[in-house]
Coordinates of C-alpha atoms in Angstrom, one line a residue:
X1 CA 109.0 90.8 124.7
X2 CA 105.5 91.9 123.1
X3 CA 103.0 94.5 124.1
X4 CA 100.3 92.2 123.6
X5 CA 101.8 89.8 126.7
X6 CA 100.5 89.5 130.4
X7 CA 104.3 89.5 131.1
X8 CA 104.7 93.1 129.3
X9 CA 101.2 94.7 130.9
X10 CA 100.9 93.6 134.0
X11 CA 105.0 93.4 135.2
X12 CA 107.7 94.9 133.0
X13 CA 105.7 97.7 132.1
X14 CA 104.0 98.7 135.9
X15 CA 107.5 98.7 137.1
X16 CA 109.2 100.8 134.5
X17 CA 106.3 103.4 135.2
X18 CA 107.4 103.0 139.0
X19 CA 111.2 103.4 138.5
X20 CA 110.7 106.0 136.0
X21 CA 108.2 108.7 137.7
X22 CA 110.2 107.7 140.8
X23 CA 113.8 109.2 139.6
X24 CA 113.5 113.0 140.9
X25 CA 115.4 114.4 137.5
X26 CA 115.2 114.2 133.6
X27 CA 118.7 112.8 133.7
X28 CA 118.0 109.9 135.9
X29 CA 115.0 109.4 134.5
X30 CA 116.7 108.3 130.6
X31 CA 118.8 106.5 132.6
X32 CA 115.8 104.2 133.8
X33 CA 114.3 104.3 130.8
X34 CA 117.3 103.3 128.5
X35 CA 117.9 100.3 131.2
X36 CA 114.2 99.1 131.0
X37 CA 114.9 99.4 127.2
X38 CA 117.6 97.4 127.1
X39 CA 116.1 94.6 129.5
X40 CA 113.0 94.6 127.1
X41 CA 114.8 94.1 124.3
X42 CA 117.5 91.3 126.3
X43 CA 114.5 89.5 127.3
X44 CA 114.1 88.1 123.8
X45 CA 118.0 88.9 122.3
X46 CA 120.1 88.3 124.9
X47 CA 123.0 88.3 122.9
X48 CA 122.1 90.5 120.5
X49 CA 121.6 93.3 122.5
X50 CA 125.7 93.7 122.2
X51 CA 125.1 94.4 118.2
X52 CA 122.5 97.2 118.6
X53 CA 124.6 99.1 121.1
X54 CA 127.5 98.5 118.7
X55 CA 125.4 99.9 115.8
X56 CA 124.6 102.7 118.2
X57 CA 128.2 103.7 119.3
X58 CA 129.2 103.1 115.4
X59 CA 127.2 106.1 114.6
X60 CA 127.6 107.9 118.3
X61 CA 131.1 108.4 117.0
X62 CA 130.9 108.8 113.6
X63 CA 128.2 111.8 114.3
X64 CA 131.3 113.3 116.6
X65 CA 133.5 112.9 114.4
X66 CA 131.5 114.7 111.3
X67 CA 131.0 117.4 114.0
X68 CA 134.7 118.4 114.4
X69 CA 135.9 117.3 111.2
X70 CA 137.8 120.3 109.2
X71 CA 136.7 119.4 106.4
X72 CA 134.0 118.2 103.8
X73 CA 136.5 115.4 102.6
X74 CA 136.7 113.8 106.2
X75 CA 132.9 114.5 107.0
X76 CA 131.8 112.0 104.1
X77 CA 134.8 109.4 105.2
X78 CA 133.3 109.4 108.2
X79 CA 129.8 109.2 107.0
X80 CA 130.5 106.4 104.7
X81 CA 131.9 104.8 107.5
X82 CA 128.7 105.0 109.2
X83 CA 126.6 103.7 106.6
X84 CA 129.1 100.8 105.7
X85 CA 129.3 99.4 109.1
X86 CA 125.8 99.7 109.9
X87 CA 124.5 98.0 106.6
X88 CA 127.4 95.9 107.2
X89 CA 125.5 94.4 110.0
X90 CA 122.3 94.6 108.5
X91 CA 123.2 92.5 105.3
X92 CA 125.4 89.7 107.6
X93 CA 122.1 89.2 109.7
X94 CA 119.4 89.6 107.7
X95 CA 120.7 88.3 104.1
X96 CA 123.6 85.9 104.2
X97 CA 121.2 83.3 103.8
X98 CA 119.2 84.2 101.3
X99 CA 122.7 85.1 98.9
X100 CA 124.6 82.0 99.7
X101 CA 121.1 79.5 98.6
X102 CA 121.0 81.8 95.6
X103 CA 124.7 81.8 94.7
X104 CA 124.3 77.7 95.1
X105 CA 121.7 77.8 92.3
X106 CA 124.9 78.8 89.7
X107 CA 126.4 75.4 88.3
X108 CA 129.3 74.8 89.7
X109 CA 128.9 76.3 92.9
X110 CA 128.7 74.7 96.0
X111 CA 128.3 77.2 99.3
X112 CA 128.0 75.8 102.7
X113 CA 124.9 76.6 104.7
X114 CA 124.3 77.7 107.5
X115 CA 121.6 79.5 109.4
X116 CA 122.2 83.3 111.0
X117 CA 119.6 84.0 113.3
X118 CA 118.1 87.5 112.4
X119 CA 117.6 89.8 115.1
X120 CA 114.9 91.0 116.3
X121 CA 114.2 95.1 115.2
X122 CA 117.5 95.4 113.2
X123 CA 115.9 96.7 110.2
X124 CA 114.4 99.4 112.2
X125 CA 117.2 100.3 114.6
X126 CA 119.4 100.3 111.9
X127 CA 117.7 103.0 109.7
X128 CA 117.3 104.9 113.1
X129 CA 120.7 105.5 113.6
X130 CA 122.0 105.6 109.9
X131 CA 119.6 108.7 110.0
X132 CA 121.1 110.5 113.1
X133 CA 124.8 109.6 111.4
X134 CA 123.5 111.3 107.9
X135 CA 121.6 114.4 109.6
X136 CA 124.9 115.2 111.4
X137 CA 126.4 115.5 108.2
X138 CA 124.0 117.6 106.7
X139 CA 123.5 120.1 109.4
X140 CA 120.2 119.2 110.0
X141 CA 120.7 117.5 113.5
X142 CA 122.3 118.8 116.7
X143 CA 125.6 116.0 117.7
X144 CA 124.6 114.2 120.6
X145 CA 128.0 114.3 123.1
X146 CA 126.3 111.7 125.3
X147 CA 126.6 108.1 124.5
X148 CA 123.9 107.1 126.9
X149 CA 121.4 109.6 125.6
X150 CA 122.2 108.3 122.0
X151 CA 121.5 104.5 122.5
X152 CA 118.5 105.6 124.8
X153 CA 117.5 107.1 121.0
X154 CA 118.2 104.1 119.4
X155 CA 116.9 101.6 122.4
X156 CA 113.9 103.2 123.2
X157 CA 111.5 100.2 124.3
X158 CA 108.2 101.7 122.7
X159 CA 109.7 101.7 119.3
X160 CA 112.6 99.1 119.0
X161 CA 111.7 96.6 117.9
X162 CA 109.2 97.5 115.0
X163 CA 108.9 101.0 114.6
X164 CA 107.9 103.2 113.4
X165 CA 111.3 104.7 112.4
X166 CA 111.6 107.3 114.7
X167 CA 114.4 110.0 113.1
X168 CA 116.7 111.8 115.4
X169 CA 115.9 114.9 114.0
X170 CA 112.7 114.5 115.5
X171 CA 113.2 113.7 119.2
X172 CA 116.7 115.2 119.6
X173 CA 114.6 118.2 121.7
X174 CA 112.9 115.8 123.9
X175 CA 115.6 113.8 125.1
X176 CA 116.8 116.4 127.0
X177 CA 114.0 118.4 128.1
X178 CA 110.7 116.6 127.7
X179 CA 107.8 116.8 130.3
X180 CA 105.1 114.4 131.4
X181 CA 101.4 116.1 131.4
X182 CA 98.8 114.1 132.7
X183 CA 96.4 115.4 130.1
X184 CA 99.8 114.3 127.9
X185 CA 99.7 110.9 129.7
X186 CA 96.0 109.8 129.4
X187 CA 96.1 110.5 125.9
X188 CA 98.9 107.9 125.9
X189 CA 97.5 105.4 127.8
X190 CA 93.7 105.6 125.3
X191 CA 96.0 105.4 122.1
X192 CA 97.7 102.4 123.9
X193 CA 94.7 101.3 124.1
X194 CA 93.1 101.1 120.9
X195 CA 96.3 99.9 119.6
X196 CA 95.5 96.9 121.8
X197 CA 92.6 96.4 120.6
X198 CA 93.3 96.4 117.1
X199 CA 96.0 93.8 117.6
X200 CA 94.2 91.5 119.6
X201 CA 90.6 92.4 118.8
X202 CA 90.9 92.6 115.1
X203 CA 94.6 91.5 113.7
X204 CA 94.8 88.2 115.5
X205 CA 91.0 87.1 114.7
X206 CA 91.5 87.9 111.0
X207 CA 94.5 85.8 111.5
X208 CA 92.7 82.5 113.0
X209 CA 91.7 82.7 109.6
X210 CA 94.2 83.6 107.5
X211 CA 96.1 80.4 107.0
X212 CA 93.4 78.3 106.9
X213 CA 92.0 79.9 103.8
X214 CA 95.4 80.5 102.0
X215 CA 97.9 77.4 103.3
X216 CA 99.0 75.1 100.4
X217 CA 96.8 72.6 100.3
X218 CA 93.9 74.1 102.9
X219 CA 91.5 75.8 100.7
X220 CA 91.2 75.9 97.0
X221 CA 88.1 77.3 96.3
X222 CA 87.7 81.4 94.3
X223 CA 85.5 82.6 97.6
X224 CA 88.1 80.9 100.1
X225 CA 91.3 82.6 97.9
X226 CA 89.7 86.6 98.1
X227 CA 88.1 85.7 101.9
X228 CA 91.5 84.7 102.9
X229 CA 93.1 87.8 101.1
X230 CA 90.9 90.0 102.8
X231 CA 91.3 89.2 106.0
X232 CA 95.0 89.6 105.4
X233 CA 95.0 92.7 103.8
X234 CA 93.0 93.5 107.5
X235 CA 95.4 91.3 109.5
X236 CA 98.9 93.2 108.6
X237 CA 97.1 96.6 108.7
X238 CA 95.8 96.1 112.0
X239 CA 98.8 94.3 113.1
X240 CA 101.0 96.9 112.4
X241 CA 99.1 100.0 112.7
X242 CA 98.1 98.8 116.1
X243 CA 101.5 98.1 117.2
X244 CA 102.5 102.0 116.1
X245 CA 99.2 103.1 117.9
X246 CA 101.0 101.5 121.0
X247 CA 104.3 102.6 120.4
X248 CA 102.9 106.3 119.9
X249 CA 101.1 105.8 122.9
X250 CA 103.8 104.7 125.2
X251 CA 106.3 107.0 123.9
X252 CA 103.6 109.8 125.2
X253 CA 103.4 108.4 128.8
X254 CA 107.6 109.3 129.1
X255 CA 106.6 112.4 126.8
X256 CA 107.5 111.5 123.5
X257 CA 105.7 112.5 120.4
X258 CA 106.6 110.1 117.4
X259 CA 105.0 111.2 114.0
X260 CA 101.9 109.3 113.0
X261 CA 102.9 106.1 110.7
X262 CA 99.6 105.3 109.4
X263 CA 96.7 107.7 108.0
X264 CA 93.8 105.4 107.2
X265 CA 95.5 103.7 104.1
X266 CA 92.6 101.7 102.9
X267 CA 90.5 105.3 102.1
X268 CA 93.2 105.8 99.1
X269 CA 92.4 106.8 96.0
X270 CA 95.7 105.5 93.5
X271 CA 98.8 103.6 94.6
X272 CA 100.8 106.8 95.4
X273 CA 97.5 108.0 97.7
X274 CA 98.4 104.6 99.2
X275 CA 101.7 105.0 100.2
X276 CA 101.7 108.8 101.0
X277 CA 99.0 106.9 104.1
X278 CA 101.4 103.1 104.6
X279 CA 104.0 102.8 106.9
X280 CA 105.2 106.6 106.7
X281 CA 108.0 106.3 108.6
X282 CA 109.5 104.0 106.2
X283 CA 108.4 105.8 102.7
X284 CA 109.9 109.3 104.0
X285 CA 113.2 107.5 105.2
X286 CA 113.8 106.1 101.7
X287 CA 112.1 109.1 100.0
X288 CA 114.3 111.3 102.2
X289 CA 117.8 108.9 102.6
X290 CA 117.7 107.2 99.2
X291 CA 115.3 108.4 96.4
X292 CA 116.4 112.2 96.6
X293 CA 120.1 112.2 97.3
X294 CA 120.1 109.7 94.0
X295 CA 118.6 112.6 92.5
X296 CA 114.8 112.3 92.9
X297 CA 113.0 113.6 90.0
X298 CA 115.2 116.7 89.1
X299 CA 117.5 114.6 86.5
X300 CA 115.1 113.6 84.2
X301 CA 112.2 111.2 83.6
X302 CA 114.6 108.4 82.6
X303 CA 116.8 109.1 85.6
X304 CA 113.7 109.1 87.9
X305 CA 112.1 105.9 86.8
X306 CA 115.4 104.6 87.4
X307 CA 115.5 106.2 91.0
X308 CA 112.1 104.6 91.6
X309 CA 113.3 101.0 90.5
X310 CA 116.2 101.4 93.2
X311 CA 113.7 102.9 95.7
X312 CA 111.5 100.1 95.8
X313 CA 113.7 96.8 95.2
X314 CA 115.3 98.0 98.7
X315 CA 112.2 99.1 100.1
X316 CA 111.1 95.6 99.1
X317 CA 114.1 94.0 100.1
X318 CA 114.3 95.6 103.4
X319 CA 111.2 93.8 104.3
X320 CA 112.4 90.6 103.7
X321 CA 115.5 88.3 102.5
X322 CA 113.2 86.5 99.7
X323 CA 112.3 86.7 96.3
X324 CA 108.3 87.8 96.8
X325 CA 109.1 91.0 99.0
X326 CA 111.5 92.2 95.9
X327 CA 108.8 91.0 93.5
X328 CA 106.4 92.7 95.9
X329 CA 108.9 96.6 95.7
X330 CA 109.5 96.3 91.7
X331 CA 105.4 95.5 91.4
X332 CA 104.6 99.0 93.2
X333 CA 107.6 100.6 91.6
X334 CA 105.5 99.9 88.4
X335 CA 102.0 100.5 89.4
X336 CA 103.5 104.0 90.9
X337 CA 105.0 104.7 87.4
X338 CA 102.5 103.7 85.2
X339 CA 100.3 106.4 87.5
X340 CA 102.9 109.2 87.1
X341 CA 103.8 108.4 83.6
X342 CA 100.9 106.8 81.7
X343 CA 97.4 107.1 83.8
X344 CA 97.7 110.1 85.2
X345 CA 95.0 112.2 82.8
X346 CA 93.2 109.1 82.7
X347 CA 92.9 109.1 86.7
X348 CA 92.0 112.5 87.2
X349 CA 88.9 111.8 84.9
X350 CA 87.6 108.7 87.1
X351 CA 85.0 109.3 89.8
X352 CA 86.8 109.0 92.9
X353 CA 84.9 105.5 93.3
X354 CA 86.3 103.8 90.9
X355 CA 90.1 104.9 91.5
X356 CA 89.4 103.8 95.2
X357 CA 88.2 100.6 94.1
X358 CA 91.0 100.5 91.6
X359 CA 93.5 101.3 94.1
X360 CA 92.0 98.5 96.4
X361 CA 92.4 95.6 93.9
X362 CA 96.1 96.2 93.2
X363 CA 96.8 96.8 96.9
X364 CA 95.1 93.2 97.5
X365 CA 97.6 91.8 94.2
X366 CA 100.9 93.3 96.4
X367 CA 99.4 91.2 99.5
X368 CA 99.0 88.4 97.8
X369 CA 103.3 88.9 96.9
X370 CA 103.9 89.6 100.3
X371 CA 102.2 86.5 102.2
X372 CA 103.7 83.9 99.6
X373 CA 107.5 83.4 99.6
X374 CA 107.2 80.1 97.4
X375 CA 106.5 81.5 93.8
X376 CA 105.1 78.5 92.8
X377 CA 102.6 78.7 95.6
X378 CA 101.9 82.5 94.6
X379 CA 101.4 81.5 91.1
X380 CA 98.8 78.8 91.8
X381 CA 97.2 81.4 94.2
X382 CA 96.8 83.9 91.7
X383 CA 94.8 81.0 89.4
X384 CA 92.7 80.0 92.2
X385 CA 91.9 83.3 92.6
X386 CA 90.7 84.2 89.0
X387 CA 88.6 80.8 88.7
X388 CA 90.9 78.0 88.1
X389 CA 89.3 76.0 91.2
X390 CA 85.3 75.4 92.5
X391 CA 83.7 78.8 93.1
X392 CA 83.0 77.8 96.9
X393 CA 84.2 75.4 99.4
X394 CA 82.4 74.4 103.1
X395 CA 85.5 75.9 104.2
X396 CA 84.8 79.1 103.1
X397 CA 81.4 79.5 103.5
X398 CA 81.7 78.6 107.4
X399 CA 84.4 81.1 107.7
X400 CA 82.3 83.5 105.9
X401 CA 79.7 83.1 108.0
X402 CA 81.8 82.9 111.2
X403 CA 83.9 86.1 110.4
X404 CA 81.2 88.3 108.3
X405 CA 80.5 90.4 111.8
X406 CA 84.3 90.7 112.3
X407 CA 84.9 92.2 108.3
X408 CA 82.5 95.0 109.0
X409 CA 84.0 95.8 111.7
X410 CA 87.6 95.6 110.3
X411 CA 85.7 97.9 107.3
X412 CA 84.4 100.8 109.4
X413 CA 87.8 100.9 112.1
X414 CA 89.6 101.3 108.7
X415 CA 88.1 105.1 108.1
X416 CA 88.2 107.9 109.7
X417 CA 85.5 107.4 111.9
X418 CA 87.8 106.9 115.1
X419 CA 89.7 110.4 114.0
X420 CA 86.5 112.3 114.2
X421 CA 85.2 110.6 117.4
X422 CA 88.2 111.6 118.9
X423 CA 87.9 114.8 117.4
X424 CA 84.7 115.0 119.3
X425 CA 85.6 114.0 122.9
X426 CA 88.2 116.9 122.7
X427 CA 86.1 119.4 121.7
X428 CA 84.1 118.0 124.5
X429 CA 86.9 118.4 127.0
X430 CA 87.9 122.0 125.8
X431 CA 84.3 122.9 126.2
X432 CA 84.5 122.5 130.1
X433 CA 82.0 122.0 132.5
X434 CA 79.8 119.0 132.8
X435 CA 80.5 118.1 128.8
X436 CA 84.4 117.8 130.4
X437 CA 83.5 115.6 132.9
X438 CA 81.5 113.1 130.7
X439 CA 83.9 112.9 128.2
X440 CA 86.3 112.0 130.6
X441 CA 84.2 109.7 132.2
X442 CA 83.1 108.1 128.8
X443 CA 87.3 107.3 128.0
X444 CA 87.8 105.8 131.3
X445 CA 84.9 103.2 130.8
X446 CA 86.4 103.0 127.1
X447 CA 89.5 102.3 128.4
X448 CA 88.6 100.1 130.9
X449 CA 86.0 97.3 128.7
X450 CA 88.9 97.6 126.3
X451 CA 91.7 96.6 129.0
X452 CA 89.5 94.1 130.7
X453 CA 88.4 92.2 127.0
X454 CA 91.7 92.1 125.9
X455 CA 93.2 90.6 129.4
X456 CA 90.5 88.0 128.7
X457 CA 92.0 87.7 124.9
X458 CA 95.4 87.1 126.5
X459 CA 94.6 84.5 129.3
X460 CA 92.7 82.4 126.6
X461 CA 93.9 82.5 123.2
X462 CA 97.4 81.3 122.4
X463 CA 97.4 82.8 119.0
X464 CA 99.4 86.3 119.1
X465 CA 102.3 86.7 116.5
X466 CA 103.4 90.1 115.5
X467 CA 103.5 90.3 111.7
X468 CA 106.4 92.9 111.3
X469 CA 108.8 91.4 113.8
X470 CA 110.3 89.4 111.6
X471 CA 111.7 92.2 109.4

């Protein structure tokens, strides 16, 4: 199921709110809410609903068992048990495919194939409870003694299916003894909201686009090759930030409070600025899970470019079983080192200007590796782009025309502006009297033109992917 659905909005949702405000305790409340979960995520992976809450009791028991363990020896068995069987999983699903064509490309060898459906949110439900299962072992979480509470963790609608990565750590307190403010639960419902928005408003309109200007054999022109990369680069930002922005939102309605996963990513200033702002969730896992137990940067510079290589072919690889997304790792694996390593004095000189500009054009580059999984394809893209075809097209143009309101638009929602509005209407709200009351009034009727255009959106355009799901 999406968010961006009639069927979600206007059914599933209204009736979990019912059940769930309904149950008079904390205890049955979870218990509604994991259910509701678990239908939301059945209603697209019936079957597969039976792997997630095996992945969940997998590390349910291996976070007893590190609990009670005597000793340090049988805390990491059962940590590397853990880890095994959950990436286990993970590389069955989401890779088998992708290693049995390659291993058929060695003379000689002849693999059947076969196709293994991936399902939906692994990737994300997977780190989730690989990072309860690890925090265990360190000491740094509290073991969780009910199974129900656990795999409402790792089921939790708002969230499953993609992201942001929600660590244990950091709703362990609130599973138990969370609270439901209405001040708590308008603020859920307006980031909801603009999460909408951007998904239907922005992401889905760049994306009318998108394949028109950068299909094989659609567009060949240089203006048609950076219009169409544009609008991508605002298609997957607003596609996934807006999907977190409703997760976040959602999560605060049952009283929740995920960490932000995005921080305006397109202000950065350098590669590393870029990815302190992209899909945080994700960078601190691997940062966090993988680059400093490998040993981060304490062993050496040679030892830490190598960390960094690992880092990002997984972090590349986890997005995707094909070539481009560990092209697309390795390529920011290098742009991050040559910053660290080589540019660094050389950066700090720049006016902050060029660096964002800079930073902009190799961003654009990495999207270009991410939307192509035929390297051929990428390759001719990247000579279209740099002026091996016409300069212009009728193609382009028209969409240039057609779409030049929606990229200034896409450019000012892409700054901080919407922080510092909102920064605004709650200094408003704390100020009291009549200020209060307009303020309020003012997000209602935001709320509501926002609501009522994207109902519209839903009941007439058929167009309405989301990007990430299939990672």
């Amino acid at each position: 199921m999406v968010f961006s659905t009639l069927t979600f909005l206007y059914f599933f949702f209204p009736i979990c709110l019912i059940l769930y405000f309904a149950m008079p305790n904390l205890r049955a409340k979870n218990y509604v809410l994991m259910g509701m979960s678990l239908l939301f995520y059945a209603w697209g992976e019936p079957l597969c609903i039976f792997l997630m809450m095996l992945t969940a009791f997998v590390n349910y028991l291996a976070g007893r068992q590190i609990a009670k363990a005597a000793d340090q020896k049988a805390k990491k068995r059962w940590l590397v048990f853990s880890v095994a069987v959950s990436l286990a999983f993970l590389v069955f699903f989401k890779y088998t495919n992708f290693l049995l064509e390659n291993l058929s490309l060695i003379p000689g060898i002849r693999l059947p194939g076969f196709e293994i459906a991936l399902p939906i949110g692994i990737s994300f439900y997977t780190f989730q409870a690989l990072s309860y299962a690890i925090d265990v072992y360190r000491n740094q979480a509290k073991v969780q003694h009910s199974y129900a509470d656990f795999l409402l963790y790792v089921s939790l609608f708002p969230q499953l299916i993609a992201g942001p990565i929600v660590r244990y750590v950091d709703v362990q307190n609130e599973i138990t003894s969370r609270r439901t403010t209405a001040e708590g639960f308008v603020i859920g419902i307006t980031r909801f909201v603009v999460g909408l928005g951007k998904k239907l408003l922005l992401a889905n309109y760049c994306g009318a686009s998108v394949d028109k200007l950068l299909a094989v054999g659609t567009d060949t022109s240089v203006l048609g090759g950076w219009l169409g990369l544009v609008l991508y680069a605002f298609q997957i930002y607003f596609d996934f930030s807006g999907y977190s922005d409703m997760a976040i939102g959602l999560g605060r309605m049952f009283g929740f409070k995920f960490l932000e996963n995005f921080n305006y990513p397109y202000i950065c200033d350098s590669i590393t600025d870029f990815w302190r702002r992209w899909h945080i969730s994700l960078s601190t896992w691997f940062r966090d899970y993988v680059y400093i137990p490998l040993g981060g940067n304490r062993r050496g510079k040679g030892r830490q470019v190598l960390n960094l290589l690992v880092v990002w072919f997984l972090t590349g690889f986890w997005h995707g079983a094909s070539w481009n997304f560990i092209l697309w790792g390795l390529y920011f694996a290098v742009l991050l080192m040559l910053e660290k390593f080589v540019f660094a004095g050389l950066m700090q000189k720049m006016p902050r200007v060029l660096r964002h500009i800079s930073a902009l054009f190799f961003v654009l580059m990495g999207w270009a590796l991410f939307y192509f999984e035929d390297l051929g394809a990428l390759g001719a893209f990247f000579a279209r782009l740099f002026g091996s075809g016409a300069g212009t097209s009728d193609l382009a143009l028209t969409l240039l025309e057609n779409n030049s309101l929606l990229l200034i638009v896409c450019a000012i929602a892409s700054t901080p502006l919407g922080k510092l509005v909102r920064s605004i209407h709650l200094a408003l709200i704390h100020a009291g009297g009549a200020l209060r009351h307009i303020s309020m009034a003012l997000r209602l009727l935001f709320n509501t033109v926002v609501m009522t255009i994207c109902t519209i959106v839903m009941v007439t355009n058929t167009y309405n992917p989301f990007m990430y799901f299939r990672f």
